[in-house]
Coordinates of C-alpha atoms in Angstrom, one line a residue:
M75 CA 0.6 8.8 -28.8
Q76 CA -0.6 5.3 -28.5
K77 CA 1.2 3.1 -26.2
S78 CA 1.9 -0.6 -26.9
L79 CA -0.3 -3.2 -25.2
I80 CA 2.7 -4.5 -23.1
S81 CA 3.8 -1.1 -21.9
Q82 CA 0.1 -0.3 -21.0
V83 CA -0.2 -3.4 -18.9
Q84 CA 3.2 -2.7 -17.2
L85 CA 2.0 0.8 -16.4
G86 CA -1.1 -0.6 -15.1
R87 CA 0.8 -3.0 -12.7
Q88 CA 2.9 -0.1 -11.6
Y89 CA 0.0 2.2 -11.0
A90 CA -1.7 -0.6 -9.0
K91 CA 1.3 -0.6 -6.6
E92 CA 1.3 3.0 -6.3
W93 CA -2.5 3.5 -5.6
P94 CA -3.0 3.7 -1.7
M95 CA -5.3 0.7 -0.9
R96 CA -7.2 2.3 1.8
K97 CA -10.9 1.6 2.8
E98 CA -11.6 5.3 2.9
L99 CA -10.8 5.7 -0.7
A100 CA -13.1 2.8 -1.9
P101 CA -16.3 4.7 -2.2
L102 CA -14.6 7.7 -3.9
F103 CA -12.6 5.9 -6.6
P104 CA -13.1 2.7 -8.6
E105 CA -9.2 1.9 -8.4
F106 CA -9.6 0.0 -5.2
R107 CA -12.1 -2.3 -6.6
V108 CA -10.4 -2.8 -9.9
I109 CA -7.1 -3.6 -8.3
K110 CA -8.7 -6.1 -5.9
A111 CA -10.6 -7.8 -8.7
T112 CA -7.5 -7.9 -10.9
E113 CA -5.3 -9.3 -8.1
L114 CA -8.0 -12.0 -7.5
A115 CA -8.0 -12.8 -11.2
L116 CA -4.4 -12.9 -11.7
Q117 CA -4.4 -15.6 -8.9
T118 CA -7.5 -17.6 -10.0
M119 CA -8.0 -17.4 -13.7
P120 CA -4.8 -19.4 -14.8
I121 CA -6.0 -22.2 -12.6
L122 CA -9.6 -21.9 -13.9
A123 CA -8.3 -21.9 -17.5
L124 CA -6.2 -25.2 -17.0
F125 CA -9.4 -26.8 -15.2
T126 CA -11.6 -25.8 -18.2
V127 CA -9.3 -27.3 -20.7
F128 CA -8.8 -30.4 -18.6
F129 CA -12.4 -30.9 -17.7
Q130 CA -13.9 -30.3 -21.2
T131 CA -11.4 -32.6 -23.0
S132 CA -11.7 -35.3 -20.4
Q133 CA -15.5 -35.3 -20.1
L134 CA -16.5 -34.4 -23.8
G135 CA -13.4 -35.5 -25.7
M136 CA -10.7 -34.0 -27.9
D137 CA -13.5 -32.7 -30.2
Y138 CA -14.2 -30.0 -27.9
L139 CA -10.6 -28.8 -27.7
P140 CA -11.0 -25.7 -29.8
Q141 CA -14.0 -24.6 -27.5
S142 CA -12.1 -25.2 -24.4
I143 CA -9.0 -23.3 -25.6
A144 CA -11.2 -20.4 -26.5
I145 CA -12.8 -20.4 -23.1
A146 CA -9.4 -20.7 -21.4
L147 CA -8.1 -17.7 -23.4
F148 CA -11.1 -15.6 -22.3
F149 CA -10.3 -16.5 -18.6
L150 CA -6.7 -15.6 -19.2
T151 CA -7.5 -12.2 -20.6
L152 CA -9.7 -11.0 -17.7
P153 CA -6.7 -9.9 -15.5
V154 CA -5.1 -8.2 -18.5
Q155 CA -8.3 -6.1 -19.1
G156 CA -8.0 -4.8 -15.5
L157 CA -4.4 -4.0 -15.9
L158 CA -5.1 -2.2 -19.3
W159 CA -7.8 -0.1 -17.5
L160 CA -5.4 0.7 -14.8
G161 CA -2.7 1.7 -17.3
K162 CA -5.0 4.0 -19.2
R163 CA -6.4 5.5 -15.9
C164 CA -3.1 6.5 -14.6
D165 CA -2.2 8.8 -17.3
T166 CA -5.8 10.3 -17.5
S167 CA -6.1 14.0 -16.5
L168 CA -8.3 14.7 -13.6
N169 CA -11.7 16.3 -14.2
P170 CA -12.0 19.9 -13.1
A171 CA -13.6 19.2 -9.8
L172 CA -11.2 16.5 -8.8
S173 CA -8.3 18.7 -10.1
S174 CA -9.5 21.6 -7.8
W175 CA -9.7 19.0 -4.9
Y176 CA -6.1 17.8 -5.7
R177 CA -4.8 21.4 -5.6
D178 CA -6.8 22.3 -2.4
L179 CA -5.4 19.1 -0.7
Y180 CA -1.9 19.9 -1.9
Q181 CA -2.0 23.4 -0.6
K182 CA -3.3 22.2 2.9
M183 CA -0.5 19.6 3.0
V184 CA 2.1 22.4 2.1
A185 CA 0.6 24.6 4.9
Q186 CA 1.1 21.5 7.3
G187 CA 4.8 21.2 6.3
Y188 CA 4.6 18.8 3.3
E189 CA 7.6 19.0 1.2
G190 CA 6.7 16.8 -1.8
S191 CA 6.6 17.2 -5.4
I192 CA 5.3 20.4 -7.0
C193 CA 1.6 20.6 -7.9
T194 CA 1.2 20.4 -11.7
R195 CA -1.2 22.5 -13.9
K196 CA -3.0 19.3 -15.2
P197 CA -2.7 16.6 -12.6
T198 CA -3.2 13.0 -13.6
Y199 CA -4.6 10.1 -11.5
R200 CA -1.0 8.8 -11.0
E201 CA 0.0 12.2 -9.3
L202 CA -3.2 12.0 -7.2
A203 CA -2.1 8.4 -6.2
K204 CA 1.3 9.8 -5.1
L205 CA -0.3 12.7 -3.1
L206 CA -2.8 10.5 -1.5
T207 CA -0.1 8.0 -0.5
D208 CA 2.0 10.8 1.0
M209 CA -1.0 12.2 2.8
F210 CA -1.7 8.8 4.5
E211 CA 2.0 8.2 5.2
K212 CA 3.1 11.6 6.3
M213 CA 0.1 13.4 7.7
D214 CA -1.6 12.8 11.0
K215 CA -5.0 11.0 11.2
A216 CA -6.9 14.2 12.1
F217 CA -5.7 15.8 8.8
T218 CA -6.6 12.8 6.8
K219 CA -10.1 12.5 8.2
E220 CA -10.7 16.1 7.7
N221 CA -9.8 16.2 4.0
L222 CA -11.5 13.0 2.8

């Protein structure tokens, strides 16, 4: 079932908040880089869009207003693209290798006394994010280094 654009963006924002922003995960998953880039774009692109419209219309005249608005709209859509990607990614099922790693990590955490949610049959990236967050918050550093 297709989700609306707004619900996909909201899901992306929520997933960005749930993903553990740890340097150890940066080489393994693109979420770290996408979240950082999206956060930067959310801060800078509106200012850049306004500057573009102001600069082009003041320097080149009102004849260039349509082009400057088009460029400004492009700048404003960049953070939305990151949020859309995150929204789609969070509901994507893990590939078989990553799913196997998820189950192994879950079993090891249960053996160490973890009492989290039940490991699902087809885990998604959102469930992986929750498991990794719990691992970093509830498990000791030796367990974390051993399993990454």
